[in-house]
Tab-separated table of N, CA and C and ligand atoms in Angstrom:
chain	number	residue	atom	x	y	z
A	10	MET	N	111.098	33.512	115.276
A	10	MET	CA	111.826	33.886	116.245
A	10	MET	C	112.048	35.448	116.656
A	11	SER	N	111.805	36.157	118.037
A	11	SER	CA	111.897	37.312	118.348
A	11	SER	C	112.837	37.448	118.817
A	12	GLU	N	113.929	38.548	118.889
A	12	GLU	CA	114.727	38.714	119.077
A	12	GLU	C	115.149	39.119	120.556
A	13	THR	N	116.300	39.083	120.746
A	13	THR	CA	116.978	38.499	122.769
A	13	THR	C	117.861	38.956	122.871
A	14	ILE	N	118.324	39.007	124.041
A	14	ILE	CA	119.412	40.320	124.683
A	14	ILE	C	120.768	39.535	123.875
A	15	PHE	N	120.254	37.639	123.572
A	15	PHE	CA	121.523	37.218	123.347
A	15	PHE	C	121.932	37.400	121.964
A	16	SER	N	121.205	37.793	120.953
A	16	SER	CA	121.201	38.102	119.719
A	16	SER	C	122.056	39.510	120.015
A	17	LYS	N	121.389	40.478	120.312
A	17	LYS	CA	122.791	41.489	120.397
A	17	LYS	C	123.681	41.142	120.676
A	18	ILE	N	124.123	40.323	122.115
A	18	ILE	CA	125.000	39.867	122.650
A	18	ILE	C	125.654	39.068	121.591
A	19	ILE	N	125.550	38.210	120.324
A	19	ILE	CA	126.046	37.740	119.749
A	19	ILE	C	126.578	38.981	118.768
A	20	ARG	N	125.512	40.475	117.803
A	20	ARG	CA	125.766	41.253	117.199
A	20	ARG	C	127.342	41.832	117.620
A	21	GLY	N	127.759	42.314	118.998
A	21	GLY	CA	128.469	42.365	119.637
A	21	GLY	C	127.957	43.964	119.738
A	22	GLU	N	126.303	44.241	120.122
A	22	GLU	CA	126.210	45.126	120.642
A	22	GLU	C	125.432	45.553	121.837
A	23	ILE	N	126.084	44.214	121.972
A	23	ILE	CA	126.083	44.345	123.844
A	23	ILE	C	127.007	43.720	124.170
A	24	PRO	N	127.891	44.263	125.124
A	24	PRO	CA	129.503	43.157	125.720
A	24	PRO	C	129.099	42.187	126.464
A	25	CYS	N	129.647	41.514	126.269
A	25	CYS	CA	130.189	40.322	126.551
A	25	CYS	C	131.798	40.029	127.649
A	26	HIS	N	131.043	39.809	128.494
A	26	HIS	CA	132.864	38.948	128.957
A	26	HIS	C	132.740	37.686	128.289
A	27	ARG	N	133.417	37.885	126.777
A	27	ARG	CA	133.652	36.210	126.300
A	27	ARG	C	134.438	35.581	126.463
A	28	VAL	N	134.518	33.948	126.499
A	28	VAL	CA	134.894	32.997	126.598
A	28	VAL	C	135.697	32.163	125.109
A	29	TYR	N	134.449	32.280	124.272
A	29	TYR	CA	135.434	31.017	122.809
A	29	TYR	C	134.283	31.745	122.095
A	30	GLU	N	134.483	30.944	121.018
A	30	GLU	CA	133.517	32.226	119.582
A	30	GLU	C	133.987	31.134	118.872
A	31	ASP	N	133.554	30.195	117.813
A	31	ASP	CA	133.446	29.860	116.709
A	31	ASP	C	132.232	30.465	115.406
A	32	ASP	N	131.687	29.349	114.794
A	32	ASP	CA	131.264	30.246	113.616
A	32	ASP	C	129.954	29.743	113.626
A	33	SER	N	129.813	29.204	114.732
A	33	SER	CA	128.524	28.296	115.214
A	33	SER	C	128.132	28.373	116.345
A	34	VAL	N	129.084	28.896	117.259
A	34	VAL	CA	128.888	28.884	119.264
A	34	VAL	C	129.371	30.233	119.708
A	35	LEU	N	128.886	30.938	120.343
A	35	LEU	CA	129.609	31.727	121.390
A	35	LEU	C	129.284	31.575	123.130
A	36	ALA	N	130.458	31.868	123.894
A	36	ALA	CA	130.242	31.366	125.178
A	36	ALA	C	130.739	32.003	125.536
A	37	PHE	N	130.208	33.248	127.035
A	37	PHE	CA	130.192	33.783	127.260
A	37	PHE	C	130.126	33.484	129.346
A	38	LEU	N	129.938	34.657	129.977
A	38	LEU	CA	130.182	34.539	131.802
A	38	LEU	C	128.486	35.137	131.817
A	39	ASP	N	128.019	34.654	132.414
A	39	ASP	CA	126.546	34.699	132.626
A	39	ASP	C	126.516	36.017	134.154
A	40	ILE	N	126.065	36.980	134.086
A	40	ILE	CA	125.890	38.814	134.194
A	40	ILE	C	125.486	37.548	135.058
A	41	GLY	N	124.791	37.315	135.882
A	41	GLY	CA	123.913	36.518	137.606
A	41	GLY	C	124.567	35.114	137.610
A	42	PRO	N	125.778	35.216	137.927
A	42	PRO	CA	126.421	34.246	138.202
A	42	PRO	C	126.002	33.191	139.370
A	43	LEU	N	125.489	32.137	139.251
A	43	LEU	CA	125.274	31.180	140.477
A	43	LEU	C	126.345	31.059	141.245
A	44	SER	N	127.675	30.707	140.627
A	44	SER	CA	129.251	30.625	141.369
A	44	SER	C	129.823	31.233	140.234
A	45	THR	N	131.208	31.172	140.771
A	45	THR	CA	132.503	31.928	140.110
A	45	THR	C	132.425	31.351	138.953
A	46	GLY	N	133.207	31.563	137.243
A	46	GLY	CA	132.945	30.518	136.359
A	46	GLY	C	131.818	30.153	135.954
A	47	HIS	N	130.161	30.444	136.255
A	47	HIS	CA	129.300	30.423	135.682
A	47	HIS	C	128.883	30.559	134.308
A	48	THR	N	128.982	30.034	133.441
A	48	THR	CA	129.523	30.837	131.681
A	48	THR	C	128.020	30.124	131.429
A	49	LEU	N	127.631	30.468	130.016
A	49	LEU	CA	126.222	30.377	129.156
A	49	LEU	C	127.305	29.811	127.711
A	50	VAL	N	126.716	29.531	127.308
A	50	VAL	CA	126.921	28.409	125.497
A	50	VAL	C	125.969	28.567	125.322
A	51	ILE	N	126.058	29.487	123.576
A	51	ILE	CA	124.783	29.631	122.901
A	51	ILE	C	125.406	29.244	121.937
A	52	PRO	N	124.089	29.036	120.746
A	52	PRO	CA	124.162	28.443	119.404
A	52	PRO	C	123.940	29.850	119.135
A	53	LYS	N	124.501	30.059	117.688
A	53	LYS	CA	124.559	31.925	117.045
A	53	LYS	C	122.975	31.421	116.054
A	54	GLU	N	122.796	30.505	115.595
A	54	GLU	CA	121.155	29.838	115.191
A	54	GLU	C	120.218	30.574	116.504
A	55	PRO	N	119.443	30.985	115.685
A	55	PRO	CA	118.395	31.479	116.594
A	55	PRO	C	117.258	30.842	117.104
A	56	ALA	N	117.739	29.842	117.746
A	56	ALA	CA	116.606	28.688	118.143
A	56	ALA	C	115.983	29.107	119.478
A	57	VAL	N	114.615	28.821	120.321
A	57	VAL	CA	114.175	28.816	121.170
A	57	VAL	C	114.669	27.846	122.013
A	58	THR	N	114.127	27.038	122.059
A	58	THR	CA	114.332	25.996	122.822
A	58	THR	C	115.197	24.824	121.878
A	59	LEU	N	115.430	23.999	122.571
A	59	LEU	CA	116.418	22.775	122.394
A	59	LEU	C	116.085	21.919	121.067
A	60	ASP	N	114.942	21.891	121.177
A	60	ASP	CA	114.187	20.659	120.400
A	60	ASP	C	113.859	21.269	118.820
A	61	ALA	N	113.939	22.919	118.694
A	61	ALA	CA	113.791	23.166	117.764
A	61	ALA	C	115.474	23.557	116.857
A	62	LEU	N	116.544	23.035	117.705
A	62	LEU	CA	117.461	23.542	116.718
A	62	LEU	C	118.170	22.845	115.957
A	63	SER	N	118.669	22.895	114.865
A	63	SER	CA	119.696	22.237	113.299
A	63	SER	C	120.746	20.891	114.513
A	64	ASP	N	120.850	19.879	113.657
A	64	ASP	CA	121.611	18.683	113.790
A	64	ASP	C	122.974	19.728	113.499
A	65	GLU	N	123.369	20.806	112.681
A	65	GLU	CA	124.971	21.203	112.493
A	65	GLU	C	124.651	22.260	114.043
A	66	SER	N	124.027	23.504	114.915
A	66	SER	CA	124.300	23.740	115.703
A	66	SER	C	123.915	22.410	116.788
A	67	ALA	N	123.554	21.494	116.800
A	67	ALA	CA	123.741	20.823	117.644
A	67	ALA	C	124.522	20.562	118.387
A	68	ALA	N	125.543	19.312	117.068
A	68	ALA	CA	126.937	19.282	117.081
A	68	ALA	C	128.360	20.171	117.332
A	69	ALA	N	128.016	21.362	116.474
A	69	ALA	CA	129.012	22.447	116.926
A	69	ALA	C	128.691	22.519	118.508
A	70	LEU	N	127.484	22.481	119.235
A	70	LEU	CA	127.568	22.839	120.777
A	70	LEU	C	128.575	21.739	120.995
A	71	GLY	N	127.923	20.575	120.953
A	71	GLY	CA	128.381	19.345	121.559
A	71	GLY	C	129.729	19.302	121.493
A	72	ARG	N	130.672	19.681	120.236
A	72	ARG	CA	131.926	19.204	119.737
A	72	ARG	C	132.172	20.596	121.066
A	73	VAL	N	132.162	21.602	121.766
A	73	VAL	CA	132.660	22.528	122.390
A	73	VAL	C	132.516	22.284	123.544
A	74	LEU	N	131.218	21.684	124.011
A	74	LEU	CA	130.892	21.830	125.622
A	74	LEU	C	131.373	21.112	126.588
A	75	PRO	N	132.371	20.056	126.277
A	75	PRO	CA	133.543	19.448	127.005
A	75	PRO	C	134.807	20.057	127.056
A	76	ARG	N	135.234	20.588	126.397
A	76	ARG	CA	136.624	21.832	126.436
A	76	ARG	C	136.347	23.055	126.961
A	77	LEU	N	134.898	23.336	127.152
A	77	LEU	CA	134.745	24.439	127.502
A	77	LEU	C	134.401	24.278	128.902
A	78	CYS	N	133.722	22.859	129.760
A	78	CYS	CA	133.669	22.554	130.424
A	78	CYS	C	135.075	22.283	131.743
A	79	ARG	N	135.836	21.961	130.799
A	79	ARG	CA	137.642	21.829	131.031
A	79	ARG	C	137.840	23.534	131.427
A	80	ALA	N	137.857	24.408	130.444
A	80	ALA	CA	138.555	25.312	130.780
A	80	ALA	C	137.815	26.141	132.156
A	81	VAL	N	136.333	26.126	132.188
A	81	VAL	CA	135.687	26.408	133.877
A	81	VAL	C	136.514	25.845	134.689
A	82	LEU	N	136.280	24.708	135.146
A	82	LEU	CA	137.453	23.649	136.100
A	82	LEU	C	138.745	24.218	136.516
A	83	LYS	N	139.519	23.987	135.361
A	83	LYS	CA	140.617	24.518	135.421
A	83	LYS	C	140.536	25.964	136.001
A	84	SER	N	140.292	26.841	135.981
A	84	SER	CA	140.372	28.233	135.738
A	84	SER	C	139.371	28.248	137.620
A	85	THR	N	138.477	27.815	137.503
A	85	THR	CA	138.231	27.974	138.429
A	85	THR	C	138.953	27.438	140.073
A	86	GLY	N	139.103	26.068	139.662
A	86	GLY	CA	139.261	25.710	140.361
A	86	GLY	C	138.289	24.542	141.160
A	87	ALA	N	137.559	24.750	140.585
A	87	ALA	CA	136.358	23.770	141.001
A	87	ALA	C	136.470	21.946	140.817
A	88	THR	N	135.651	21.322	141.222
A	88	THR	CA	135.787	19.846	140.700
A	88	THR	C	134.343	19.349	139.934
A	89	ALA	N	133.561	20.174	140.497
A	89	ALA	CA	132.373	19.515	140.156
A	89	ALA	C	131.451	20.899	139.584
A	90	TYR	N	130.736	21.114	138.412
A	90	TYR	CA	129.626	21.258	138.429
A	90	TYR	C	128.448	20.872	137.795
A	91	ASN	N	127.385	21.439	137.878
A	91	ASN	CA	126.294	21.670	136.800
A	91	ASN	C	125.795	21.993	135.564
A	92	ILE	N	125.539	21.170	134.248
A	92	ILE	CA	124.607	21.456	133.360
A	92	ILE	C	123.323	21.967	133.155
A	93	LEU	N	123.315	23.122	133.113
A	93	LEU	CA	121.836	23.725	133.336
A	93	LEU	C	121.317	23.975	131.756
A	94	GLN	N	120.228	23.519	131.525
A	94	GLN	CA	119.343	23.723	130.221
A	94	GLN	C	118.462	23.925	129.896
A	95	ASN	N	117.793	25.321	130.168
A	95	ASN	CA	116.088	25.303	130.110
A	95	ASN	C	115.177	25.806	129.160
A	96	ASN	N	114.304	24.742	129.047
A	96	ASN	CA	113.450	25.196	128.055
A	96	ASN	C	111.912	25.285	127.885
A	97	GLY	N	110.734	26.752	127.881
A	97	GLY	CA	110.139	27.059	128.317
A	97	GLY	C	110.180	27.909	129.187
A	98	SER	N	109.510	28.983	129.917
A	98	SER	CA	109.027	29.753	130.834
A	98	SER	C	108.964	28.683	132.192
A	99	GLU	N	107.948	27.573	132.022
A	99	GLU	CA	107.523	26.954	132.780
A	99	GLU	C	108.520	25.855	133.528
A	100	ALA	N	109.748	26.133	132.610
A	100	ALA	CA	110.748	25.393	132.572
A	100	ALA	C	111.973	26.514	133.297
A	101	HIS	N	111.800	27.559	133.786
A	101	HIS	CA	112.383	28.402	134.139
A	101	HIS	C	113.558	29.713	133.413
A	102	GLN	N	112.719	29.280	131.377
A	102	GLN	CA	113.848	29.787	130.678
A	102	GLN	C	113.771	31.269	130.604
A	103	VAL	N	113.843	32.173	130.833
A	103	VAL	CA	113.941	33.472	130.593
A	103	VAL	C	114.470	33.892	129.645
A	104	VAL	N	115.508	33.396	129.348
A	104	VAL	CA	115.734	34.113	127.965
A	104	VAL	C	115.468	33.445	126.619
A	105	MET	N	115.063	34.016	125.601
A	105	MET	CA	114.019	32.735	124.499
A	105	MET	C	114.793	32.418	123.323
A	106	HIS	N	116.211	31.899	124.182
A	106	HIS	CA	117.067	32.206	123.049
A	106	HIS	C	118.332	30.106	123.817
A	107	VAL	N	118.234	29.551	122.911
A	107	VAL	CA	119.163	28.227	123.054
A	107	VAL	C	120.274	28.898	124.152
A	108	HIS	N	120.580	28.364	125.376
A	108	HIS	CA	121.992	28.322	125.819
A	108	HIS	C	121.858	27.309	127.011
A	109	PHE	N	123.086	27.181	127.107
A	109	PHE	CA	123.671	25.858	128.375
A	109	PHE	C	124.135	26.313	129.382
A	110	HIS	N	124.201	26.495	130.860
A	110	HIS	CA	124.784	27.053	131.948
A	110	HIS	C	125.851	25.844	132.198
A	111	ILE	N	127.024	26.411	132.152
A	111	ILE	CA	128.425	25.893	132.821
A	111	ILE	C	127.887	25.886	134.247
A	112	ILE	N	127.185	25.588	135.765
A	112	ILE	CA	127.718	26.234	136.904
A	112	ILE	C	128.572	24.971	137.431
A	113	PRO	N	129.825	25.934	138.163
A	113	PRO	CA	130.510	25.374	139.093
A	113	PRO	C	130.084	24.857	140.404
A	114	ARG	N	130.575	24.188	140.945
A	114	ARG	CA	129.628	23.893	142.020
A	114	ARG	C	130.842	23.786	143.597
A	115	PHE	N	130.634	25.050	144.144
A	115	PHE	CA	131.483	24.859	145.470
A	115	PHE	C	130.350	25.264	146.594
A	116	GLU	N	131.443	24.613	147.778
A	116	GLU	CA	130.457	24.196	149.290
A	116	GLU	C	129.992	25.413	149.291
A	117	GLY	N	128.988	25.209	149.251
A	117	GLY	CA	127.515	26.223	149.511
A	117	GLY	C	127.525	27.446	148.242
A	118	ARG	N	127.882	27.307	147.054
A	118	ARG	CA	127.407	27.953	145.625
A	118	ARG	C	127.416	27.165	144.934
A	119	GLY	N	126.540	27.396	143.919
A	119	GLY	CA	126.215	26.899	142.467
A	119	GLY	C	124.683	26.144	142.560
A	120	LEU	N	124.542	25.411	141.779
A	120	LEU	CA	123.188	25.064	141.478
A	120	LEU	C	122.463	24.188	142.325
A	121	ASP	N	121.328	24.581	143.232
A	121	ASP	CA	120.458	24.433	144.096
A	121	ASP	C	119.379	23.104	143.383
A	122	ILE	N	119.363	22.538	143.425
A	122	ILE	CA	117.894	20.990	143.005
A	122	ILE	C	116.859	20.913	143.899
A	123	GLY	N	115.686	21.145	143.229
A	123	GLY	CA	115.167	20.070	144.356
A	123	GLY	C	114.262	19.177	142.990
A	124	TRP	N	115.079	17.767	144.053
A	124	TRP	CA	115.053	16.542	143.242
A	124	TRP	C	113.967	15.830	143.988
A	125	LYS	N	112.768	15.515	143.546
A	125	LYS	CA	111.526	14.798	144.308
A	125	LYS	C	111.700	13.802	143.020
A	126	PRO	N	112.208	12.189	143.141
A	126	PRO	CA	111.202	10.857	142.484
A	126	PRO	C	110.634	10.799	142.606
A	127	GLY	N	110.212	10.236	141.512
A	127	GLY	CA	108.894	9.032	141.476
A	127	GLY	C	108.789	8.207	141.345
A	128	GLU	N	107.914	6.318	141.694
A	128	GLU	CA	108.412	5.591	140.823
A	128	GLU	C	107.539	5.081	139.788
A	129	LEU	N	108.474	4.678	138.438
A	129	LEU	CA	107.857	4.068	138.007
A	129	LEU	C	107.310	3.234	137.936
A	130	ASP	N	106.111	3.464	136.355
A	130	ASP	CA	105.410	2.650	136.543
A	130	ASP	C	106.207	1.742	135.110
A	131	HIS	N	105.928	0.074	135.338
A	131	HIS	CA	106.740	-0.160	134.153
A	131	HIS	C	106.061	-0.198	132.704
A	132	ASP	N	104.193	-0.422	133.046
A	132	ASP	CA	103.397	-0.724	132.137
A	132	ASP	C	103.395	0.436	131.306
A	133	GLU	N	103.221	1.386	131.822
A	133	GLU	CA	103.792	2.644	131.290
A	133	GLU	C	104.880	3.005	130.611
A	134	ALA	N	105.749	2.754	131.600
A	134	ALA	CA	106.837	2.944	130.935
A	134	ALA	C	107.374	2.458	129.928
A	135	GLU	N	106.994	1.207	129.458
A	135	GLU	CA	107.473	0.777	128.171
A	135	GLU	C	106.318	1.032	127.440
A	136	ARG	N	105.172	1.189	127.277
A	136	ARG	CA	104.269	2.031	126.120
A	136	ARG	C	104.703	2.784	126.222
A	137	LEU	N	105.479	4.369	126.633
A	137	LEU	CA	105.660	5.390	126.128
A	137	LEU	C	107.383	5.294	125.773
A	138	ALA	N	108.195	4.507	126.087
A	138	ALA	CA	109.151	4.281	125.088
A	138	ALA	C	109.374	3.577	123.921
A	139	GLY	N	108.045	3.006	123.767
A	139	GLY	CA	108.154	2.393	122.622
A	139	GLY	C	107.534	3.544	121.398
A	140	GLN	N	106.062	4.561	122.535
A	140	GLN	CA	106.115	5.671	121.220
A	140	GLN	C	107.129	6.272	120.642
A	141	MET	N	108.138	6.682	121.838
A	141	MET	CA	109.540	7.295	121.630
A	141	MET	C	110.194	6.783	120.362
A	142	ARG	N	110.556	5.692	120.539
A	142	ARG	CA	111.185	4.721	119.381
A	142	ARG	C	110.799	5.006	118.587
A	143	GLN	N	109.051	5.017	118.488
A	143	GLN	CA	108.281	4.788	116.752
A	143	GLN	C	108.662	6.543	116.203
A	144	LEU	N	108.475	7.294	117.085
A	144	LEU	CA	108.616	9.283	116.940
A	144	LEU	C	110.205	9.017	116.167
A	145	LEU	N	111.036	8.600	117.353
A	145	LEU	CA	112.481	8.527	116.480
A	145	LEU	C	112.754	8.284	115.103
A	146	ASP	N	111.996	7.012	115.215
A	146	ASP	CA	112.428	6.681	113.993
A	146	ASP	C	111.916	7.457	112.067
A	147	GLN	N	111.212	8.162	112.808
A	147	GLN	CA	110.588	8.916	111.986
A	147	GLN	C	110.839	10.539	111.833
A	148	ASP	N	111.598	10.845	112.482
A	148	ASP	CA	111.914	11.905	112.796
A	148	ASP	C	113.608	12.049	111.888
A	149	PRO	N	114.157	12.283	111.139
A	149	PRO	CA	114.836	12.072	110.208
A	149	PRO	C	116.266	12.630	110.948
B	259	LIG	P1	117.665	31.163	131.644
B	259	LIG	O1	116.804	31.078	133.143
B	259	LIG	O2	117.007	31.582	130.224
B	259	LIG	O3	118.263	29.746	131.592
B	259	LIG	O4	118.319	31.769	131.507
B	259	LIG	C1	119.337	33.083	131.322
B	259	LIG	C2	120.553	33.872	132.425
B	259	LIG	O5	120.942	34.302	130.872
B	259	LIG	C3	120.174	33.873	133.446
B	259	LIG	O6	121.262	33.460	134.200
B	259	LIG	C4	120.736	35.300	133.479
B	259	LIG	O7	121.713	35.824	134.649
B	259	LIG	C5	121.800	35.735	131.771
B	259	LIG	N1	121.625	36.288	131.832
B	259	LIG	C6	120.515	37.414	130.757
B	259	LIG	N2	120.910	38.951	130.494
B	259	LIG	C7	122.227	38.413	129.702
B	259	LIG	C8	123.001	39.753	129.650
B	259	LIG	O8	122.875	40.738	128.882
B	259	LIG	N3	124.476	39.206	129.363
B	259	LIG	C9	124.895	38.072	130.484
B	259	LIG	N4	126.504	38.006	130.496
B	259	LIG	N5	123.969	37.490	130.683
B	259	LIG	C10	122.675	37.570	130.989
């Protein structure tokens, strides 16, 4: 994996407004916030996308995410928020190091989502879900 701005932040070569740190995880304020308190949570492991992350780093992230969300809510007074996690440039990922956005929602500020639901084809859905179950059985 190539060097990213987040690798430099992890190593302390670029400053950040640090919110949380342990052996596996770092959280800091986003430099271009969508709303007050917009926080990034990253593993120290240098994986590009979530599917490439180790179980250990994933567990470390999962363990602290709810606690970080509580701190973001309490410090900003927000009562709603989005978790955003982009993977791949087609999915709007700009920094190629896994990261979760915690984005507080305020009146008129936060994440705006274009959500255009389709209609589920149940035959296709059953085929796809079966294929996924099979792949999961083979993925330790
Ligand atoms: P992405 O589109 O990849 O999901 O989001 C990357 C995020 O990283 C953006 O929200 C952007 O503002 C943030 N970001 C990029 N460079 C820096 C930086 O040097 N410091 C901080 N704190 N955030 C950054």
